[in-house]
Coordinates of C-alpha atoms in Angstrom, one line a residue:
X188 CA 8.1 -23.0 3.2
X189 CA 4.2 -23.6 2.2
X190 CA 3.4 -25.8 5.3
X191 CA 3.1 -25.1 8.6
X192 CA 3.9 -27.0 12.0
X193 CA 0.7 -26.1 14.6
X194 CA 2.0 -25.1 17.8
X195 CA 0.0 -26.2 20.6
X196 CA 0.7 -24.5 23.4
X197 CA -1.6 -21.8 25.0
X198 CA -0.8 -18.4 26.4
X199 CA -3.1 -16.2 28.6
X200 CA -4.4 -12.7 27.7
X201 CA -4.2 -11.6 31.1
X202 CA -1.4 -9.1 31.0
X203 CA -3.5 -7.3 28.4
X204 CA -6.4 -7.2 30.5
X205 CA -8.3 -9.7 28.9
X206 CA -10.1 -12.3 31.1
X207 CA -11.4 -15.9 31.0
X208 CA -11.1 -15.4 27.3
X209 CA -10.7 -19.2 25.0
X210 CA -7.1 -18.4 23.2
X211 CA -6.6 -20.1 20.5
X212 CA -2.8 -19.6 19.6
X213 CA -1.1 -20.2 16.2
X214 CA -3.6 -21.8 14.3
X215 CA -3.3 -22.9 11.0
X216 CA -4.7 -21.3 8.1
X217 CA -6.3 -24.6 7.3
X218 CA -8.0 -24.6 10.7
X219 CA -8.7 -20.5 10.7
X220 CA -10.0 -21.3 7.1
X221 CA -12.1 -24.1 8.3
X222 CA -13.2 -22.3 11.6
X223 CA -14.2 -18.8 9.4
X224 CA -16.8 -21.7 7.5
X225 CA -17.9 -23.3 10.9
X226 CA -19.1 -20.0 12.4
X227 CA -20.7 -18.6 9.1
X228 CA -18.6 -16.3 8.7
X229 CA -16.9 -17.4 4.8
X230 CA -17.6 -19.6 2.4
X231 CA -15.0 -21.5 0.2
X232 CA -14.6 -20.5 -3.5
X233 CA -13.9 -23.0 -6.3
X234 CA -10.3 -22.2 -6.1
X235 CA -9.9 -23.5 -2.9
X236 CA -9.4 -19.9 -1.4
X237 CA -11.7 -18.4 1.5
X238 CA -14.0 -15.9 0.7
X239 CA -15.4 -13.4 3.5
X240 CA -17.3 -10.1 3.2
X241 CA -15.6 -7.5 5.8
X242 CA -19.1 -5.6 6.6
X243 CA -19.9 -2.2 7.1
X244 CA -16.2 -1.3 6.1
X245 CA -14.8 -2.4 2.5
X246 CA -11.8 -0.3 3.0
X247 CA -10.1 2.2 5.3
X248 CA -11.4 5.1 7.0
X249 CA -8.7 7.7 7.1
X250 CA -10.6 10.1 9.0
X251 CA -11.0 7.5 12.1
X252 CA -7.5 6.9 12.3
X253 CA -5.5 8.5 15.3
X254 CA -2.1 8.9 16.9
X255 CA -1.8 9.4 20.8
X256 CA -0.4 12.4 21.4
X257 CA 2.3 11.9 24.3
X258 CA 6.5 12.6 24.8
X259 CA 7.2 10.8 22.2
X260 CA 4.9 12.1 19.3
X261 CA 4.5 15.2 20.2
X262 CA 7.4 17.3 18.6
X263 CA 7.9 14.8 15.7
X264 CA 4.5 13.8 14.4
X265 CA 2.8 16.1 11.4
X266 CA 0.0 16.8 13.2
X267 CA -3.7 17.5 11.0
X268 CA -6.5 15.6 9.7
X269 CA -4.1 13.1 8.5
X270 CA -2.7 12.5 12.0
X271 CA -5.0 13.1 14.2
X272 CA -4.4 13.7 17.6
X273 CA -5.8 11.3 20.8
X274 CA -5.5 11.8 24.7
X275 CA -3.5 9.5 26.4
X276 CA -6.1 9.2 29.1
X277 CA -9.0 8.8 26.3
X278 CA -6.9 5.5 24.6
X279 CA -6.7 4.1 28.0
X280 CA -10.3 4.3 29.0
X281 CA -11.3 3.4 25.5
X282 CA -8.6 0.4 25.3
X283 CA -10.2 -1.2 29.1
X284 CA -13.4 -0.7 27.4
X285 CA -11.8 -3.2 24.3
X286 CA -10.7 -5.8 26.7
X287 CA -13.4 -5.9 28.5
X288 CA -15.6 -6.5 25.6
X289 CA -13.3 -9.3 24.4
X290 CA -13.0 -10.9 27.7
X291 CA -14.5 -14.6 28.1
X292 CA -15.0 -14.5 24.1
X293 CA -13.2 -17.2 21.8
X294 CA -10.3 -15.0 20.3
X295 CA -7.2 -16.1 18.1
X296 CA -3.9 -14.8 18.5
X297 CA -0.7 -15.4 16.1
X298 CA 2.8 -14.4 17.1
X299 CA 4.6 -13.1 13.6
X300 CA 6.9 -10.1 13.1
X301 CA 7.7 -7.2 10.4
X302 CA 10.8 -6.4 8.3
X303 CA 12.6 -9.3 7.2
X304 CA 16.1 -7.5 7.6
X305 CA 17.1 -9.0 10.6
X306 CA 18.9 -5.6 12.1
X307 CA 14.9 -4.2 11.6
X308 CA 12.4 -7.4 12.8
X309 CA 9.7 -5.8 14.8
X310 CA 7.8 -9.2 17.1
X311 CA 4.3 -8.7 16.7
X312 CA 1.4 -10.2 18.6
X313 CA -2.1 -10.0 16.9
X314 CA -4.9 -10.8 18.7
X315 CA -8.3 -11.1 17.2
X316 CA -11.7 -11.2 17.1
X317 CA -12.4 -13.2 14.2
X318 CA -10.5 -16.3 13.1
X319 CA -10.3 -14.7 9.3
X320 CA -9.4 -11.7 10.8
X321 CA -6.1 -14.1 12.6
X322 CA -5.6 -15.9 9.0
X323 CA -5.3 -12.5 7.1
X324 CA -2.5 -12.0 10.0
X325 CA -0.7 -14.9 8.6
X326 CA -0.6 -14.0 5.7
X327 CA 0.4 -10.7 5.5
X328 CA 2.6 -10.5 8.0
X329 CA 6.9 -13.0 8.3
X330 CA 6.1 -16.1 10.0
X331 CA 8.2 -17.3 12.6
X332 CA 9.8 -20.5 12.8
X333 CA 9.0 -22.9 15.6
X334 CA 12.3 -22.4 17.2
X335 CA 11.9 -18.7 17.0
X336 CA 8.5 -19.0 18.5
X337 CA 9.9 -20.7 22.0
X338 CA 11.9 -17.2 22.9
X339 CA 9.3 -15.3 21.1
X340 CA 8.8 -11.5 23.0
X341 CA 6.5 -9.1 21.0
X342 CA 7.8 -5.9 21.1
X343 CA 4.2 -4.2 19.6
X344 CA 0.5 -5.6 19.8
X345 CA -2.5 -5.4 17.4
X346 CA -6.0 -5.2 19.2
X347 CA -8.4 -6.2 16.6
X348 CA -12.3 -6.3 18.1
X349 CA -14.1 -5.6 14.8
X350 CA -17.5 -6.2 16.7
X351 CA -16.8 -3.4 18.9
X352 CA -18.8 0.0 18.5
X353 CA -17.5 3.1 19.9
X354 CA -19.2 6.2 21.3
X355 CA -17.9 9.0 20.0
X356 CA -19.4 11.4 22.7
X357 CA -18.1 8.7 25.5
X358 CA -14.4 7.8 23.7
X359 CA -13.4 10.4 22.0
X360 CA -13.8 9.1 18.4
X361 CA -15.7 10.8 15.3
X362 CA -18.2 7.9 14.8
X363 CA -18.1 3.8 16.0
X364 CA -14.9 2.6 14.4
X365 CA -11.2 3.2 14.9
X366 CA -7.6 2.7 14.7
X367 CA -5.5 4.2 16.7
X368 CA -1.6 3.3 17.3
X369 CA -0.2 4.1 21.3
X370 CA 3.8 4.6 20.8
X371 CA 4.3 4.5 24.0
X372 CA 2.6 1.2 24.9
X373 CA 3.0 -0.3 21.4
X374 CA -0.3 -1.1 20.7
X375 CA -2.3 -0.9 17.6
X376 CA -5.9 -1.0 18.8
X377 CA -8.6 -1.3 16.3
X378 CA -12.6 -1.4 16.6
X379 CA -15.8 -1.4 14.5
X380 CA -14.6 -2.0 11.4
X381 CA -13.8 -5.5 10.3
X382 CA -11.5 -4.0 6.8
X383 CA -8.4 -6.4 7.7
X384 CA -6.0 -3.7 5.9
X385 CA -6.5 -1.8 8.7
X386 CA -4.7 -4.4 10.6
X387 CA -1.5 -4.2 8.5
X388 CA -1.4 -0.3 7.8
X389 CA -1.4 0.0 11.6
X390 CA 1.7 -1.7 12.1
X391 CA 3.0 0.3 8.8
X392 CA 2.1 3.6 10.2
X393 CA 4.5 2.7 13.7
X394 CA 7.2 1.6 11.1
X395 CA 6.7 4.8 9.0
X396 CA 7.5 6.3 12.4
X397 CA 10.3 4.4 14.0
X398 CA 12.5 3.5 11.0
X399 CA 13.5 7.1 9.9
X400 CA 13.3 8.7 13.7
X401 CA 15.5 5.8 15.3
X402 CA 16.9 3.7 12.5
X403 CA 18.4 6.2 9.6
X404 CA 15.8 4.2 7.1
X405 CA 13.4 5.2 4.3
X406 CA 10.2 3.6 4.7
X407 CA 8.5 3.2 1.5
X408 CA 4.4 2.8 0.2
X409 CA 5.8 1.2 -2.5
X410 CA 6.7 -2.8 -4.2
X411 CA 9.7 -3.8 -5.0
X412 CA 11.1 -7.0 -7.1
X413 CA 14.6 -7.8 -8.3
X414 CA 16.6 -9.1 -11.6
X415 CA 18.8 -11.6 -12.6
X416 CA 21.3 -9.3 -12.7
X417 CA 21.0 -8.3 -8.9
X418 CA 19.2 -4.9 -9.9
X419 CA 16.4 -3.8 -7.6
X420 CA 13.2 -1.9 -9.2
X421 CA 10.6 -0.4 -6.9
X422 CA 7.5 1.0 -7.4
X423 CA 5.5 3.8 -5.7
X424 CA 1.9 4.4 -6.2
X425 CA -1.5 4.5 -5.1
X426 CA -4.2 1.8 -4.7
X427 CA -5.0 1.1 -8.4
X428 CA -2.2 2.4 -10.0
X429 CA -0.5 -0.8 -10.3
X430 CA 2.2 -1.8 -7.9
X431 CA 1.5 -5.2 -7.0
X432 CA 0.2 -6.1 -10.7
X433 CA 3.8 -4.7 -12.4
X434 CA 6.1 -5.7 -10.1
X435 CA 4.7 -9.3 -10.0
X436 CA 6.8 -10.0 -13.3
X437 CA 7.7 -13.7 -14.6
X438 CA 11.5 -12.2 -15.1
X439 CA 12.2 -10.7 -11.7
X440 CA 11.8 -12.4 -8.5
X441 CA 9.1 -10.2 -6.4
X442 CA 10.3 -9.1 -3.3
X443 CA 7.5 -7.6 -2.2
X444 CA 4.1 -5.7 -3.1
X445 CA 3.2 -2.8 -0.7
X446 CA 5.8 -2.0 2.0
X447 CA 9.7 -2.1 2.4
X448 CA 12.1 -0.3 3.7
X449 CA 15.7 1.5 2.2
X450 CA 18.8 1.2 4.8
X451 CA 21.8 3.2 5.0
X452 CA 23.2 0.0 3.7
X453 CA 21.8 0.8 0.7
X454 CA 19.2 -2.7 0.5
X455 CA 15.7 -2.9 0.1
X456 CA 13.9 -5.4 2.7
X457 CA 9.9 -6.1 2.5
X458 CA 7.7 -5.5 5.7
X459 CA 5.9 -8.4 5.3
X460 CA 5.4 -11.7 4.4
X461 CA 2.5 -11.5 2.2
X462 CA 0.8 -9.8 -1.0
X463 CA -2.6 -7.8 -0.6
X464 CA -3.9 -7.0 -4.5
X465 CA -7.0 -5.8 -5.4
X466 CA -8.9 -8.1 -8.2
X467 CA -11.5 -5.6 -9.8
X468 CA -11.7 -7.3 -13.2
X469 CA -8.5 -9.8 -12.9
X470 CA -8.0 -11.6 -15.4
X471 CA -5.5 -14.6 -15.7
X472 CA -4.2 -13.6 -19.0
X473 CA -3.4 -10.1 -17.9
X474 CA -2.0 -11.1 -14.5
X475 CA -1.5 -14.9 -14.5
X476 CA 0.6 -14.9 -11.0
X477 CA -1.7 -13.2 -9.0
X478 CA -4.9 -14.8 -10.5
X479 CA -2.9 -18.2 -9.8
X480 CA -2.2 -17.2 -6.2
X481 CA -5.4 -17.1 -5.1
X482 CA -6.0 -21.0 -3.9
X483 CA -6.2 -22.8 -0.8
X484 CA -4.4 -20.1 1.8
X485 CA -5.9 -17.0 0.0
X486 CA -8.7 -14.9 1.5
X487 CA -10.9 -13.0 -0.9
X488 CA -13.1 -10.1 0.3
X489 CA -16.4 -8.9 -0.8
X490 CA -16.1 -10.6 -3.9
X491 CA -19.3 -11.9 -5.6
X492 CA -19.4 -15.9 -5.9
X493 CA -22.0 -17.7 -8.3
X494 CA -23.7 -21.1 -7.3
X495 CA -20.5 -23.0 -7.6
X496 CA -18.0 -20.8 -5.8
X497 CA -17.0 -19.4 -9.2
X498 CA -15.9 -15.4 -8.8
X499 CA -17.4 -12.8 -10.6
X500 CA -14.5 -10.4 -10.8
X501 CA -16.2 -7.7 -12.6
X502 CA -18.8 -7.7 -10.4
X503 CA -18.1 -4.3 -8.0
X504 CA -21.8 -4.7 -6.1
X505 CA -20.2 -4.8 -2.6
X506 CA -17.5 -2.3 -3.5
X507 CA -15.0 -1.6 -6.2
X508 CA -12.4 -2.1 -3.4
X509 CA -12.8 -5.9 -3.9
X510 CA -9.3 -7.9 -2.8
X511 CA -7.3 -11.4 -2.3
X512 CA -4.6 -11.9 0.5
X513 CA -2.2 -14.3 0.1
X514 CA 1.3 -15.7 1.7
X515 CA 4.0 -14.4 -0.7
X516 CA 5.0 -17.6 -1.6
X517 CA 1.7 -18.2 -3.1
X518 CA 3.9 -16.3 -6.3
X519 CA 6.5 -19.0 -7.8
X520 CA 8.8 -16.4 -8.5
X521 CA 10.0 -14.9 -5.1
X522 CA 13.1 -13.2 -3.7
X523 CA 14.4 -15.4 -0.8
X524 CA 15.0 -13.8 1.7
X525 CA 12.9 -10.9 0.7
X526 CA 15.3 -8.6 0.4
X527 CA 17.2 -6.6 -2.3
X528 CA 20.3 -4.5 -2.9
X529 CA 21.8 -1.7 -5.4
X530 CA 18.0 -0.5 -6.8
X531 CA 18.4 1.1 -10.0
X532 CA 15.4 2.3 -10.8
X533 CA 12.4 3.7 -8.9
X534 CA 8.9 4.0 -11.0
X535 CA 6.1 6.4 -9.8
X536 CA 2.8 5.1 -11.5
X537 CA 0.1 7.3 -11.4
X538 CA -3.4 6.9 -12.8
X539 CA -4.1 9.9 -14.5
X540 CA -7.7 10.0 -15.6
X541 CA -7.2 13.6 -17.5
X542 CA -5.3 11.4 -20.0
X543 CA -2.5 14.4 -20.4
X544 CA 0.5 12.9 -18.7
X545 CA 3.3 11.0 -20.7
X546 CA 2.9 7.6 -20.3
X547 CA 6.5 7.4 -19.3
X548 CA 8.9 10.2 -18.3
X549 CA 12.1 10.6 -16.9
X550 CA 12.7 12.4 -13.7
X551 CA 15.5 15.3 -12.6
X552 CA 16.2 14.8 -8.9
X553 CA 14.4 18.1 -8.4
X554 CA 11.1 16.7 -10.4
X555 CA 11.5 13.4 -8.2
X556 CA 11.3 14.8 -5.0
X557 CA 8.3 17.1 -5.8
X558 CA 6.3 14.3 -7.9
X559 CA 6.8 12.5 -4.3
X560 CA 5.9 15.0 -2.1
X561 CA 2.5 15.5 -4.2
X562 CA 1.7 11.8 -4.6
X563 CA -0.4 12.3 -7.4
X564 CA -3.5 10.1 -9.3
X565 CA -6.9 10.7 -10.2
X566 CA -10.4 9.5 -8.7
X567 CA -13.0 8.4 -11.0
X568 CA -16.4 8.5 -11.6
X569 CA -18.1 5.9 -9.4
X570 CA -14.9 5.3 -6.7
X571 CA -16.7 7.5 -4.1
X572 CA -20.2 8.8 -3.7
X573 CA -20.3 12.4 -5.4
X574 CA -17.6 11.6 -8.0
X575 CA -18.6 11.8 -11.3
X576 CA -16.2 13.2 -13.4
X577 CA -12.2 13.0 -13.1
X578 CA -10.8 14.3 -9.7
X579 CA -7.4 14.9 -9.0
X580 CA -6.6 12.8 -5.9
X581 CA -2.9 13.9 -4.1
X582 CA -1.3 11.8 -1.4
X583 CA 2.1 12.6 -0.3
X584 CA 4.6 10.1 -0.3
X585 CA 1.9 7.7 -2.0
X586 CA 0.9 6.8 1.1
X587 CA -0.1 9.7 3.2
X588 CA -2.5 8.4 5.3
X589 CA 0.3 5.8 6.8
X590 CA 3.2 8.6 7.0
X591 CA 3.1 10.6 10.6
X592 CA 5.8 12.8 9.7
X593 CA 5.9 15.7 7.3
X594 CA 6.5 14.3 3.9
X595 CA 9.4 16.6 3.1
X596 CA 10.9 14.1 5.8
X597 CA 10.9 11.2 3.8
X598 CA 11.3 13.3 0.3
X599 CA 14.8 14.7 1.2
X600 CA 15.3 10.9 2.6
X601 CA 14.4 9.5 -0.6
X602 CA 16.6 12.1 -2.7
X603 CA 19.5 11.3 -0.2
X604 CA 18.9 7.5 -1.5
X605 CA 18.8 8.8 -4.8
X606 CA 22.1 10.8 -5.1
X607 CA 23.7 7.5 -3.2
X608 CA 22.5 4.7 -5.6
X609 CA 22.7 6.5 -8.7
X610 CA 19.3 5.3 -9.8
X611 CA 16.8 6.3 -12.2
X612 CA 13.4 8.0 -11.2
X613 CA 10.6 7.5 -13.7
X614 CA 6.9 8.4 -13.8
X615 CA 4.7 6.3 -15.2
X616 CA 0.8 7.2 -16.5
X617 CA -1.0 4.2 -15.8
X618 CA -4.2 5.4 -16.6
X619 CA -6.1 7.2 -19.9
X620 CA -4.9 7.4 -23.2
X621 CA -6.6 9.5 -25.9
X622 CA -8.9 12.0 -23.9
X623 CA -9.9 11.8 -20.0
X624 CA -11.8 9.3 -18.2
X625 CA -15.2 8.3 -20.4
X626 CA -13.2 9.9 -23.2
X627 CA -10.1 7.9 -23.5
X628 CA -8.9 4.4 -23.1
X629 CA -7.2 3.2 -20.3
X630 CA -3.3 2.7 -21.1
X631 CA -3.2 -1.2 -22.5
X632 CA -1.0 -3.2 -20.2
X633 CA 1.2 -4.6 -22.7
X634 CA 2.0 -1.1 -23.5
X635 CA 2.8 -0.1 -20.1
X636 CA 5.2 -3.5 -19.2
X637 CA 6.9 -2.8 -22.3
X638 CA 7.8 0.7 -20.9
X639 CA 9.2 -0.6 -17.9
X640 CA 10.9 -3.4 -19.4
X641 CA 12.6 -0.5 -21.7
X642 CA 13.7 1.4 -18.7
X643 CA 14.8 -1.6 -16.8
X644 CA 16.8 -2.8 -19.9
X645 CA 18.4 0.4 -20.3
X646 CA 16.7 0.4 -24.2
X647 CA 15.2 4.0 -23.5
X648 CA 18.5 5.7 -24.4
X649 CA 20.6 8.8 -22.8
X650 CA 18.9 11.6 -21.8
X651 CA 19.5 13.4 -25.3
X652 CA 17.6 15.9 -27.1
X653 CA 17.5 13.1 -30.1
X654 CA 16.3 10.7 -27.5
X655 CA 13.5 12.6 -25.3
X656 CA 11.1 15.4 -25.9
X657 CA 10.8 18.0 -22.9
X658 CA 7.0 17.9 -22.4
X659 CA 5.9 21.7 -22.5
X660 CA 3.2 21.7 -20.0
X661 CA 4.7 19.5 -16.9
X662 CA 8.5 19.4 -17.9
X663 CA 9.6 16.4 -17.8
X664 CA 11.2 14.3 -20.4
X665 CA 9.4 11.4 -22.5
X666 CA 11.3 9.7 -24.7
X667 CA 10.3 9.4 -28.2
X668 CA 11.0 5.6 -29.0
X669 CA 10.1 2.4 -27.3
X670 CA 10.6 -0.9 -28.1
X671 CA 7.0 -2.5 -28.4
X672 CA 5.1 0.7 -28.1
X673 CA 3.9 2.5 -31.1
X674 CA 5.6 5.8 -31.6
X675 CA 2.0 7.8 -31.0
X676 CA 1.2 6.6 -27.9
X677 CA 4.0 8.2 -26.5
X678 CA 3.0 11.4 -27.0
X679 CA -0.1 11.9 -24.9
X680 CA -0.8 15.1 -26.9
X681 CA -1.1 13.6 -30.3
X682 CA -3.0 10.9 -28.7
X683 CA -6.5 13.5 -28.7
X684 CA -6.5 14.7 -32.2
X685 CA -7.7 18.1 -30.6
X686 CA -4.7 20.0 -28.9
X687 CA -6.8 23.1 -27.8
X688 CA -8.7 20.5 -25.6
X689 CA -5.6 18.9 -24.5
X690 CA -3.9 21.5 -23.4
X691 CA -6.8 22.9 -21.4
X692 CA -7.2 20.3 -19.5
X693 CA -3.5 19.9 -19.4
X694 CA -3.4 23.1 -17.7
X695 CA -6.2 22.6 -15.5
X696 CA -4.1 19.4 -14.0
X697 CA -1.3 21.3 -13.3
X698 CA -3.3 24.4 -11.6
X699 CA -4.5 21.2 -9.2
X700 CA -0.5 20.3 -8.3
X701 CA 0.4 24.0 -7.9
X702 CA -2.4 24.1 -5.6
X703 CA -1.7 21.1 -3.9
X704 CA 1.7 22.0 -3.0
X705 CA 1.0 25.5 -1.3
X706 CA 0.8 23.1 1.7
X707 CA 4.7 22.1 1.0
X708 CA 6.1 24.8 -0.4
X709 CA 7.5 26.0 3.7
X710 CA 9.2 23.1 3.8
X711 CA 10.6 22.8 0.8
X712 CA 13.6 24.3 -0.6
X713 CA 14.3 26.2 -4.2
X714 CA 15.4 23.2 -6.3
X715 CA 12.1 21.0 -5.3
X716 CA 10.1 23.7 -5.8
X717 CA 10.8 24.5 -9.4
X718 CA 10.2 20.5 -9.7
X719 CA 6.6 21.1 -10.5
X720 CA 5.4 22.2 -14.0
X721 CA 6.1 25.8 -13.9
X722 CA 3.8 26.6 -16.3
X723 CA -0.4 27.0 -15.4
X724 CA -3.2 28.7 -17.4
X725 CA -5.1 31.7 -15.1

């Protein structure tokens, strides 16, 4: 599974209206790895693993991101500053102006596909600028066989021309870079911004799109792994909470860190074929498979190395957004195919740097649906410029900037699932302990496994008055006991030795939800409404 047979032959770009360019097809990573170093463009770290700096761009830029607005997006896309709309004509002219720009320039194209469900396999073709770029394409996205390869017909294409600049007056955009997905010519094209998550959220976003509009299935910002007793776990949250570092567990084979989707069928099946993790501070005793992953194959960016190729992993100079890609099989213990069936338990993580929410709670259905509607965690001093105390951050469906339609959409697809599978919803405080950001502590690790292991294990107990505390301020229900957490730590409350301050800010955080959701509330009926904590200080 970890090698790879090159494929010589060539293809020609013409048909995309690219001209004279040199194509190299299907490269290895050994040879994109060893190219990237040629051109100056990455430089290898001890551990074998390539390690490039993505420029101007560290992360995504939601506000450049744009849907074309045509027959088939128009009635069905949740139009705003999430989705912004783009002329047809203005995609065209700016997409000739693309191709002509990489026309006669060395580019690097890869054939792979999305979903590994077979009933759901979307054929991709990437092309590239940059041979990292190509590489990161490789790794993130199900690799097909050579046989596979000979019939191959991509169904969408990625345009990625990081060196490009736009002009906003000229093309339409806000400022240089862009990403903008054409559903009716299947194309992701993307300029000025070499981020390489951009690459895989583009294709994420069409999926977001076509699975619940023309396939009946939940697509889900979320990782997912699987036990030894067939159970399937998945976990929703936003960058930082903790998805790829708690669902990448010794005892469960990982299906998948960032993007799956839930059939009718009732499995769960991964988009992709790889794991993007962030690495501010990694450490291997905290998170041995990822920090073992990153070797030969893996591509680091805007990481800080020392003289010897060493990485400073507490070093945020370039950005705190620091990350490693990797082919999942990088992890030893993988779900093969990756897909998994009868999920029992779904865990919203949140990062709540108020410190006031239960480290663990259980969920009603009603509570469920509105904790995913409002996608909540918490933004912290130094993550953005301006920041410098705790902000709440909302994104709904963790993962609004990916989701074109109205996220009551996927919530009432979600509960659907839920009522089907019989599975348990739990939110889970990642974050502060103790008193808000610069207060606090952040929740220990240990402390926060142990959790999930107790609600995977079913040692949290029935949903008894003797068994879980109803949390006065937000409602929900945290149990009193778990195995291998100390009783107090349980109880965010008793966790500040000051309840006056605790409760203010307490209320404070829930005035930022009932805010949040005004924007919901039309499309959302009774039950999810009264979901939310009901309670608020004026």
């Amino acid at each position: 599974m970890g090698t790879y047979n090159q494929v010589t032959q060539t293809i020609s770009l013409d048909a995309y209206g690219i001209k004279k360019a040199k194509v190299n097809y299907q490269l290895s990573p050994k040879e994109l790895h060893d190219i990237t170093i040629s051109k100056g463009q990455g430089a290898e770290a001890s551990s074998g693993a390539l390690a490039v700096n993505t420029g101007e761009f560290t992360g995504r830029s939601p506000k450049d991101r744009f849907i074309v607005k045509d027959t088939i997006t128009d009635e069905h896309i949740w139009w705003g500053n999430v989705n912004i709309p783009f002329e047809p004509s203005q995609f065209d002219a700016l997409y000739n102006k693309v191709v002509d720009y990489l026309s006669k320039k060395e580019l690097f194209v890869r054939d792979c596909y999305a979903c590994a469900e077979d009933d759901y396999k979307l054929n991709i073709r990437v092309i590239n600028e940059y041979p990292w770029s190509n590489m990161f394409a490789y790794n993130m996205f199900l690799r097909p066989t050579e046989d596979e390869l000979k019939d191959f017909a991509p169904e969408w294409t990625v345009v990625n021309a990081p060196g490009f600049m736009a002009i906003p007056d000229e093309d339409g955009t806000r400022q240089h870079n862009f990403a903008i997905l054409n559903f009716t010519k299947k194309i992701a094209l993307i300029g000025g911004t070499g981020y390489t998550g951009e690459i895989k959220k583009g294709i994420f976003s069409a999926l977001n799109f076509i699975l619940p509009v023309f396939k009946n299935t939940l697509p889900m910002h979320c990782s997912a792994n699987v036990g030894a007793a067939g159970d399937t776990a998945i976990f929703f949250g936003l960058s930082g909470t903790g998805k790829t570092t708690l669902s990448t567990d010794p005892n469960r084979s990982l299906i998948g860190d960032d993007e799956h989707g839930w059939t009718k069928e009732n499995t769960v099946f991964n988009f992709e074929g790889g794991c993007y993790a962030k690495v501010i501070n990694l450490a291997r005793e905290n998170e041995p498979e990822i920090y073992d992953a990153i070797k030969f194959g893996a591509i680091l960016e805007n990481v800080i190395l020392d003289n010897g190729g060493h990485v400073d992993f507490a070093d945020t100079s370039i950005t705190q957004n620091t990350r490693v890609s990797y082919p999942i099989y990088h992890i030893d213990n993988i779900q093969q195919p990756s897909i998994g069936k009868n999920p029992k338990n779904i865990f919203f993580l949140t990062a709540d740097a108020f410190g006031v929410m239960p480290p663990i709670s259980k969920l009603t259905p009603s509570q469920a649906a509105y904790h995913f509607i409002s996608g909540y965690t918490a933004k912290v001093a130094g993550t953005e410029a301006g920041v410098v105390e705790p902000v709440p951050s909302f994104s709904a469906c963790f993962g609004a900037p990916f989701m074109p339609l109205h996220p009551a959409k996927y919530a009432e697809m979600l509960s659907q699932k839920m009522i089907e599978s019989g599975a348990n919803v739990w939110l889970v405080n990642t974050g502060w302990t103790g008193g808000p950001y610069g207060v606090g502590t952040r929740m220990k690790l240990k402390y926060t496994r142990a959790m999930i292991n107790a609600a995977l294990n079913g040692d949290l107990g029935l949903y008894t008055y003797d068994t879980y505390h109803i949390h006065s301020v937000f409602g929900v229900a945290q149990p009193r006991e778990c195995p291998g957490v100390p009783t107090s730590v349980l109880s965010p409350r008793a966790t500040w030795n000051d309840d006056e301050a605790y409760y203010k800010t307490a209320f404070k955080l829930t005035n930022a939800f009932r805010e949040n959701f005004k924007k919901f509330e039309a499309h959302c009926n009774e039950e999810i409404r009264r979901g939310g904590p009901q309670r608020y200080a004026f």
